[in-house]
Amino acid sequence: VGGKTGINHPLGKNMIGAFQQPQVVLADMSQLKTLPPRELSAGLAEVIKYALLGDADFLTWLEQHMDALVQGDEATLAEAVYRSCAHKARIVANDEKEQGERALLNLGHTFGHAIESYLGYGEWLHGEAVATGMVMAADLSQRMGWISAEDLARTKNIIQRANLPIVCPQIPLDDFLAYMAHDKKVLNGQLRLVLMQAVGRAIITKTFDVELMKQAILANQEQA
């Protein structure tokens, strides 16, 4: 839907890519039946992302239907895919080359890409890393007073119900931060993050507390 292609590089994920819009997008829901449960859950991470970044009503719908989604109910999955694609298409139509609003689609990805890069591509699925990355983003948002503890709990709960991780293996903080520094949203040497102002409302910002960010990273790793 977005028209972006990308390949990974030792410096970081999706570091080399291009834009090429498709002429048509076909979503064959029957193909989802061929996926192992872990892969299906990884895909649900991106569905959850659309609810958290721009549609509180969609999050409520996901809370009501997550069991059916995890079980692979075709009609429920079709609704989730349709709503997710509609959200992405709207954002991409406004900002094809990711000069502004499209960066919202990276909710959880700055943290998630650091997890993937450190662990090695393939150790964790992309959706698993994004899921924990969204928890870190929500945690930082809560520490900064932008969202409530209840909003953070809802974020963690819906991710767990999708059988996705909410903590990552222990990663040295310096390594984690070094991978984040290579993120494509770095502008003029300054890291920008996608954070939450509320459930269903995300922003792109360079105004965040670095120490609180470090706390959010460490708090959502497996404890020794």
PDB file of C-alpha atoms in Angstrom:
ATOM      1  CA  VAL A   1       0.000   0.000   0.000  1.00  0.00           C
ATOM      2  CA  GLY A   2       2.793   2.415   0.825  1.00  0.00           C
ATOM      3  CA  GLY A   3       4.992   1.858  -2.207  1.00  0.00           C
ATOM      4  CA  LYS A   4       8.200   1.630  -0.187  1.00  0.00           C
ATOM      5  CA  THR A   5      10.814  -1.032  -0.791  1.00  0.00           C
ATOM      6  CA  GLY A   6      13.785  -1.564   1.462  1.00  0.00           C
ATOM      7  CA  ILE A   7      16.651  -3.894   2.288  1.00  0.00           C
ATOM      8  CA  ASN A   8      18.626  -4.256   5.476  1.00  0.00           C
ATOM      9  CA  HIS A   9      22.240  -3.183   5.970  1.00  0.00           C
ATOM     10  CA  PRO A  10      24.720  -3.934   8.774  1.00  0.00           C
ATOM     11  CA  LEU A  11      24.263  -0.327   9.948  1.00  0.00           C
ATOM     12  CA  GLY A  12      20.531  -0.821  10.440  1.00  0.00           C
ATOM     13  CA  LYS A  13      17.221  -2.033   9.103  1.00  0.00           C
ATOM     14  CA  ASN A  14      15.740  -0.735   5.818  1.00  0.00           C
ATOM     15  CA  MET A  15      18.725   1.552   5.224  1.00  0.00           C
ATOM     16  CA  ILE A  16      18.581   1.184   1.414  1.00  0.00           C
ATOM     17  CA  GLY A  17      15.340   1.555  -0.506  1.00  0.00           C
ATOM     18  CA  ALA A  18      13.160   3.242  -3.085  1.00  0.00           C
ATOM     19  CA  PHE A  19       9.585   4.381  -3.690  1.00  0.00           C
ATOM     20  CA  GLN A  20       7.460   2.601  -6.304  1.00  0.00           C
ATOM     21  CA  GLN A  21       3.692   2.765  -6.072  1.00  0.00           C
ATOM     22  CA  PRO A  22       1.783  -0.399  -7.080  1.00  0.00           C
ATOM     23  CA  GLN A  23      -0.923  -0.289  -9.733  1.00  0.00           C
ATOM     24  CA  VAL A  24      -3.149  -2.540  -7.667  1.00  0.00           C
ATOM     25  CA  VAL A  25      -3.041  -4.154  -4.225  1.00  0.00           C
ATOM     26  CA  LEU A  26      -4.548  -7.602  -3.760  1.00  0.00           C
ATOM     27  CA  ALA A  27      -5.064  -9.019  -0.278  1.00  0.00           C
ATOM     28  CA  ASP A  28      -5.842 -12.733  -0.490  1.00  0.00           C
ATOM     29  CA  MET A  29      -7.138 -13.507   2.980  1.00  0.00           C
ATOM     30  CA  SER A  30      -6.921 -17.260   2.394  1.00  0.00           C
ATOM     31  CA  GLN A  31      -3.131 -16.951   2.406  1.00  0.00           C
ATOM     32  CA  LEU A  32      -3.239 -16.046   6.084  1.00  0.00           C
ATOM     33  CA  LYS A  33      -4.407 -19.587   6.799  1.00  0.00           C
ATOM     34  CA  THR A  34      -0.992 -20.837   5.678  1.00  0.00           C
ATOM     35  CA  LEU A  35       0.856 -18.844   8.337  1.00  0.00           C
ATOM     36  CA  PRO A  36       2.110 -20.393  11.564  1.00  0.00           C
ATOM     37  CA  PRO A  37       0.636 -18.703  14.667  1.00  0.00           C
ATOM     38  CA  ARG A  38       3.849 -16.803  15.403  1.00  0.00           C
ATOM     39  CA  GLU A  39       3.838 -15.162  11.966  1.00  0.00           C
ATOM     40  CA  LEU A  40       0.161 -14.247  12.244  1.00  0.00           C
ATOM     41  CA  SER A  41       0.794 -12.598  15.601  1.00  0.00           C
ATOM     42  CA  ALA A  42       3.729 -10.682  14.130  1.00  0.00           C
ATOM     43  CA  GLY A  43       1.396  -9.264  11.495  1.00  0.00           C
ATOM     44  CA  LEU A  44      -1.097  -8.248  14.163  1.00  0.00           C
ATOM     45  CA  ALA A  45       1.563  -5.965  15.658  1.00  0.00           C
ATOM     46  CA  GLU A  46       1.219  -3.666  12.655  1.00  0.00           C
ATOM     47  CA  VAL A  47      -2.574  -3.785  12.934  1.00  0.00           C
ATOM     48  CA  ILE A  48      -2.345  -2.726  16.582  1.00  0.00           C
ATOM     49  CA  LYS A  49      -0.005   0.072  15.511  1.00  0.00           C
ATOM     50  CA  TYR A  50      -2.687   1.708  13.377  1.00  0.00           C
ATOM     51  CA  ALA A  51      -5.084   1.758  16.304  1.00  0.00           C
ATOM     52  CA  LEU A  52      -2.534   3.257  18.687  1.00  0.00           C
ATOM     53  CA  LEU A  53      -1.322   5.957  16.315  1.00  0.00           C
ATOM     54  CA  GLY A  54      -4.606   7.181  14.902  1.00  0.00           C
ATOM     55  CA  ASP A  55      -7.845   5.423  15.817  1.00  0.00           C
ATOM     56  CA  ALA A  56      -9.004   4.895  19.395  1.00  0.00           C
ATOM     57  CA  ASP A  57     -12.237   3.303  18.151  1.00  0.00           C
ATOM     58  CA  PHE A  58     -10.191   0.745  16.232  1.00  0.00           C
ATOM     59  CA  LEU A  59      -8.337  -0.126  19.448  1.00  0.00           C
ATOM     60  CA  THR A  60     -11.664  -0.762  21.168  1.00  0.00           C
ATOM     61  CA  TRP A  61     -12.668  -2.970  18.225  1.00  0.00           C
ATOM     62  CA  LEU A  62      -9.395  -4.891  18.509  1.00  0.00           C
ATOM     63  CA  GLU A  63      -9.950  -5.410  22.218  1.00  0.00           C
ATOM     64  CA  GLN A  64     -13.352  -6.885  21.388  1.00  0.00           C
ATOM     65  CA  HIS A  65     -12.112  -9.106  18.547  1.00  0.00           C
ATOM     66  CA  MET A  66      -8.510 -10.049  19.375  1.00  0.00           C
ATOM     67  CA  ASP A  67      -9.362 -13.643  20.274  1.00  0.00           C
ATOM     68  CA  ALA A  68     -10.972 -14.159  16.860  1.00  0.00           C
ATOM     69  CA  LEU A  69      -7.997 -12.530  15.131  1.00  0.00           C
ATOM     70  CA  VAL A  70      -5.483 -14.766  16.892  1.00  0.00           C
ATOM     71  CA  GLN A  71      -7.598 -17.801  16.018  1.00  0.00           C
ATOM     72  CA  GLY A  72      -7.498 -16.781  12.347  1.00  0.00           C
ATOM     73  CA  ASP A  73     -11.179 -16.012  11.783  1.00  0.00           C
ATOM     74  CA  GLU A  74     -11.224 -14.929   8.138  1.00  0.00           C
ATOM     75  CA  ALA A  75     -14.017 -12.350   8.317  1.00  0.00           C
ATOM     76  CA  THR A  76     -12.507 -10.677  11.371  1.00  0.00           C
ATOM     77  CA  LEU A  77      -9.053 -10.645   9.805  1.00  0.00           C
ATOM     78  CA  ALA A  78     -10.503  -9.128   6.628  1.00  0.00           C
ATOM     79  CA  GLU A  79     -11.997  -6.262   8.623  1.00  0.00           C
ATOM     80  CA  ALA A  80      -8.700  -5.670  10.437  1.00  0.00           C
ATOM     81  CA  VAL A  81      -6.711  -5.703   7.188  1.00  0.00           C
ATOM     82  CA  TYR A  82      -9.182  -3.378   5.461  1.00  0.00           C
ATOM     83  CA  ARG A  83      -9.112  -0.841   8.283  1.00  0.00           C
ATOM     84  CA  SER A  84      -5.325  -0.983   8.540  1.00  0.00           C
ATOM     85  CA  CYS A  85      -4.853  -0.509   4.789  1.00  0.00           C
ATOM     86  CA  ALA A  86      -7.308   2.395   4.786  1.00  0.00           C
ATOM     87  CA  HIS A  87      -5.350   4.130   7.547  1.00  0.00           C
ATOM     88  CA  LYS A  88      -2.049   3.621   5.749  1.00  0.00           C
ATOM     89  CA  ALA A  89      -3.432   4.726   2.377  1.00  0.00           C
ATOM     90  CA  ARG A  90      -4.782   7.952   3.867  1.00  0.00           C
ATOM     91  CA  ILE A  91      -1.452   8.818   5.466  1.00  0.00           C
ATOM     92  CA  VAL A  92       0.602   7.871   2.396  1.00  0.00           C
ATOM     93  CA  ALA A  93      -1.680   9.899   0.110  1.00  0.00           C
ATOM     94  CA  ASN A  94      -0.863  12.965   2.194  1.00  0.00           C
ATOM     95  CA  ASP A  95       2.886  12.291   2.450  1.00  0.00           C
ATOM     96  CA  GLU A  96       4.198   9.792  -0.102  1.00  0.00           C
ATOM     97  CA  LYS A  97       7.927  10.447   0.408  1.00  0.00           C
ATOM     98  CA  GLU A  98       7.826  10.556   4.220  1.00  0.00           C
ATOM     99  CA  GLN A  99       8.549  14.243   4.678  1.00  0.00           C
ATOM    100  CA  GLY A 100       6.202  14.554   7.642  1.00  0.00           C
ATOM    101  CA  GLU A 101       3.022  12.712   8.603  1.00  0.00           C
ATOM    102  CA  ARG A 102       4.070   9.379   7.099  1.00  0.00           C
ATOM    103  CA  ALA A 103       6.710   9.011   9.807  1.00  0.00           C
ATOM    104  CA  LEU A 104       3.812   8.295  12.181  1.00  0.00           C
ATOM    105  CA  LEU A 105       3.737   4.828  10.604  1.00  0.00           C
ATOM    106  CA  ASN A 106       7.017   4.191  12.415  1.00  0.00           C
ATOM    107  CA  LEU A 107       5.413   4.031  15.863  1.00  0.00           C
ATOM    108  CA  GLY A 108       7.472   1.468  17.773  1.00  0.00           C
ATOM    109  CA  HIS A 109       9.906   1.036  14.897  1.00  0.00           C
ATOM    110  CA  THR A 110      12.828   3.122  16.177  1.00  0.00           C
ATOM    111  CA  PHE A 111      13.030   0.992  19.309  1.00  0.00           C
ATOM    112  CA  GLY A 112      12.057  -2.134  17.376  1.00  0.00           C
ATOM    113  CA  HIS A 113      14.717  -1.728  14.703  1.00  0.00           C
ATOM    114  CA  ALA A 114      17.352  -1.406  17.440  1.00  0.00           C
ATOM    115  CA  ILE A 115      16.156  -4.715  18.898  1.00  0.00           C
ATOM    116  CA  GLU A 116      16.248  -6.422  15.491  1.00  0.00           C
ATOM    117  CA  SER A 117      19.662  -5.017  14.626  1.00  0.00           C
ATOM    118  CA  TYR A 118      21.242  -6.065  17.917  1.00  0.00           C
ATOM    119  CA  LEU A 119      19.749  -9.565  17.999  1.00  0.00           C
ATOM    120  CA  GLY A 120      20.423 -10.189  14.303  1.00  0.00           C
ATOM    121  CA  TYR A 121      17.761 -10.163  11.608  1.00  0.00           C
ATOM    122  CA  GLY A 122      15.557 -13.228  11.893  1.00  0.00           C
ATOM    123  CA  GLU A 123      16.123 -13.910  15.585  1.00  0.00           C
ATOM    124  CA  TRP A 124      12.979 -11.944  16.348  1.00  0.00           C
ATOM    125  CA  LEU A 125      10.291 -11.383  13.757  1.00  0.00           C
ATOM    126  CA  HIS A 126       9.778  -7.767  12.705  1.00  0.00           C
ATOM    127  CA  GLY A 127       6.343  -7.618  14.316  1.00  0.00           C
ATOM    128  CA  GLU A 128       7.694  -8.958  17.595  1.00  0.00           C
ATOM    129  CA  ALA A 129      10.334  -6.233  17.732  1.00  0.00           C
ATOM    130  CA  VAL A 130       7.793  -3.554  16.775  1.00  0.00           C
ATOM    131  CA  ALA A 131       5.435  -4.803  19.490  1.00  0.00           C
ATOM    132  CA  THR A 132       8.030  -4.336  22.213  1.00  0.00           C
ATOM    133  CA  GLY A 133       9.069  -1.071  20.565  1.00  0.00           C
ATOM    134  CA  MET A 134       5.499   0.209  20.872  1.00  0.00           C
ATOM    135  CA  VAL A 135       5.537  -0.679  24.562  1.00  0.00           C
ATOM    136  CA  MET A 136       8.760   1.315  24.974  1.00  0.00           C
ATOM    137  CA  ALA A 137       7.253   4.269  23.096  1.00  0.00           C
ATOM    138  CA  ALA A 138       4.102   4.130  25.217  1.00  0.00           C
ATOM    139  CA  ASP A 139       6.177   3.768  28.389  1.00  0.00           C
ATOM    140  CA  LEU A 140       8.205   6.876  27.504  1.00  0.00           C
ATOM    141  CA  SER A 141       4.998   8.735  26.659  1.00  0.00           C
ATOM    142  CA  GLN A 142       3.589   7.822  30.066  1.00  0.00           C
ATOM    143  CA  ARG A 143       6.798   8.823  31.897  1.00  0.00           C
ATOM    144  CA  MET A 144       6.590  12.214  30.170  1.00  0.00           C
ATOM    145  CA  GLY A 145       3.004  12.645  31.339  1.00  0.00           C
ATOM    146  CA  TRP A 146       1.497  12.474  27.864  1.00  0.00           C
ATOM    147  CA  ILE A 147      -0.591   9.339  28.381  1.00  0.00           C
ATOM    148  CA  SER A 148      -2.057   7.786  31.503  1.00  0.00           C
ATOM    149  CA  ALA A 149      -0.977   4.628  33.282  1.00  0.00           C
ATOM    150  CA  GLU A 150      -4.273   3.151  32.067  1.00  0.00           C
ATOM    151  CA  ASP A 151      -3.347   3.918  28.438  1.00  0.00           C
ATOM    152  CA  LEU A 152       0.017   2.201  28.935  1.00  0.00           C
ATOM    153  CA  ALA A 153      -1.699  -0.804  30.495  1.00  0.00           C
ATOM    154  CA  ARG A 154      -4.138  -1.015  27.547  1.00  0.00           C
ATOM    155  CA  THR A 155      -1.213  -0.911  25.135  1.00  0.00           C
ATOM    156  CA  LYS A 156       0.585  -3.734  26.909  1.00  0.00           C
ATOM    157  CA  ASN A 157      -2.598  -5.768  27.275  1.00  0.00           C
ATOM    158  CA  ILE A 158      -3.621  -5.709  23.615  1.00  0.00           C
ATOM    159  CA  ILE A 159      -0.073  -6.616  22.575  1.00  0.00           C
ATOM    160  CA  GLN A 160       0.046  -9.532  25.004  1.00  0.00           C
ATOM    161  CA  ARG A 161      -3.359 -10.758  23.841  1.00  0.00           C
ATOM    162  CA  ALA A 162      -1.923 -10.948  20.327  1.00  0.00           C
ATOM    163  CA  ASN A 163       0.716 -13.327  21.737  1.00  0.00           C
ATOM    164  CA  LEU A 164       3.439 -10.751  21.235  1.00  0.00           C
ATOM    165  CA  PRO A 165       6.319  -9.867  23.585  1.00  0.00           C
ATOM    166  CA  ILE A 166       6.234  -6.748  25.731  1.00  0.00           C
ATOM    167  CA  VAL A 167       9.876  -7.025  26.849  1.00  0.00           C
ATOM    168  CA  CYS A 168      13.016  -7.784  24.859  1.00  0.00           C
ATOM    169  CA  PRO A 169      16.167  -9.680  25.831  1.00  0.00           C
ATOM    170  CA  GLN A 170      18.761  -7.690  27.722  1.00  0.00           C
ATOM    171  CA  ILE A 171      20.616  -5.338  25.384  1.00  0.00           C
ATOM    172  CA  PRO A 172      23.429  -3.075  26.640  1.00  0.00           C
ATOM    173  CA  LEU A 173      22.063   0.458  26.717  1.00  0.00           C
ATOM    174  CA  ASP A 174      25.000   1.909  24.767  1.00  0.00           C
ATOM    175  CA  ASP A 175      24.423  -0.600  21.972  1.00  0.00           C
ATOM    176  CA  PHE A 176      20.686   0.083  21.948  1.00  0.00           C
ATOM    177  CA  LEU A 177      21.251   3.833  21.682  1.00  0.00           C
ATOM    178  CA  ALA A 178      23.887   3.393  18.965  1.00  0.00           C
ATOM    179  CA  TYR A 179      21.429   1.504  16.766  1.00  0.00           C
ATOM    180  CA  MET A 180      18.757   4.132  17.413  1.00  0.00           C
ATOM    181  CA  ALA A 181      21.202   6.812  16.257  1.00  0.00           C
ATOM    182  CA  HIS A 182      21.188   5.241  12.771  1.00  0.00           C
ATOM    183  CA  ASP A 183      17.405   5.513  12.489  1.00  0.00           C
ATOM    184  CA  LYS A 184      16.128   7.083   9.275  1.00  0.00           C
ATOM    185  CA  LYS A 185      14.143   9.646  11.299  1.00  0.00           C
ATOM    186  CA  VAL A 186      17.379  11.221  12.546  1.00  0.00           C
ATOM    187  CA  LEU A 187      17.378  14.758  11.133  1.00  0.00           C
ATOM    188  CA  ASN A 188      20.455  16.986  11.301  1.00  0.00           C
ATOM    189  CA  GLY A 189      21.960  14.627  13.842  1.00  0.00           C
ATOM    190  CA  GLN A 190      18.904  14.754  16.099  1.00  0.00           C
ATOM    191  CA  LEU A 191      16.759  11.712  16.831  1.00  0.00           C
ATOM    192  CA  ARG A 192      13.024  12.073  16.355  1.00  0.00           C
ATOM    193  CA  LEU A 193      10.589   9.636  17.931  1.00  0.00           C
ATOM    194  CA  VAL A 194       6.975   8.728  17.305  1.00  0.00           C
ATOM    195  CA  LEU A 195       5.286   8.950  20.695  1.00  0.00           C
ATOM    196  CA  MET A 196       1.709   8.909  21.931  1.00  0.00           C
ATOM    197  CA  GLN A 197      -0.271  11.881  23.205  1.00  0.00           C
ATOM    198  CA  ALA A 198      -3.257   9.611  23.770  1.00  0.00           C
ATOM    199  CA  VAL A 199      -4.509   6.228  22.663  1.00  0.00           C
ATOM    200  CA  GLY A 200      -5.260   6.856  18.997  1.00  0.00           C
ATOM    201  CA  ARG A 201      -3.128  10.004  18.675  1.00  0.00           C
ATOM    202  CA  ALA A 202       0.602   9.890  17.946  1.00  0.00           C
ATOM    203  CA  ILE A 203       3.083  12.646  17.136  1.00  0.00           C
ATOM    204  CA  ILE A 204       6.574  12.902  15.665  1.00  0.00           C
ATOM    205  CA  THR A 205       8.791  14.785  18.068  1.00  0.00           C
ATOM    206  CA  LYS A 206      12.390  15.631  18.868  1.00  0.00           C
ATOM    207  CA  THR A 207      11.269  17.042  22.210  1.00  0.00           C
ATOM    208  CA  PHE A 208      11.610  14.238  24.703  1.00  0.00           C
ATOM    209  CA  ASP A 209      13.612  13.549  27.841  1.00  0.00           C
ATOM    210  CA  VAL A 210      16.610  11.372  26.956  1.00  0.00           C
ATOM    211  CA  GLU A 211      16.978  10.094  30.509  1.00  0.00           C
ATOM    212  CA  LEU A 212      13.333   9.045  30.584  1.00  0.00           C
ATOM    213  CA  MET A 213      13.867   7.344  27.227  1.00  0.00           C
ATOM    214  CA  LYS A 214      16.733   5.355  28.709  1.00  0.00           C
ATOM    215  CA  GLN A 215      14.514   4.383  31.633  1.00  0.00           C
ATOM    216  CA  ALA A 216      11.780   3.215  29.260  1.00  0.00           C
ATOM    217  CA  ILE A 217      14.262   1.073  27.320  1.00  0.00           C
ATOM    218  CA  LEU A 218      15.690  -0.575  30.428  1.00  0.00           C
ATOM    219  CA  ALA A 219      12.292  -1.087  32.068  1.00  0.00           C
ATOM    220  CA  ASN A 220      11.060  -3.170  29.144  1.00  0.00           C
ATOM    221  CA  GLN A 221      13.906  -5.653  28.952  1.00  0.00           C
ATOM    222  CA  GLU A 222      14.049  -9.074  30.561  1.00  0.00           C
ATOM    223  CA  GLN A 223      15.363  -8.693  34.079  1.00  0.00           C
ATOM    224  CA  ALA A 224      18.289 -10.822  35.247  1.00  0.00           C
TER     225      ALA A 224
END
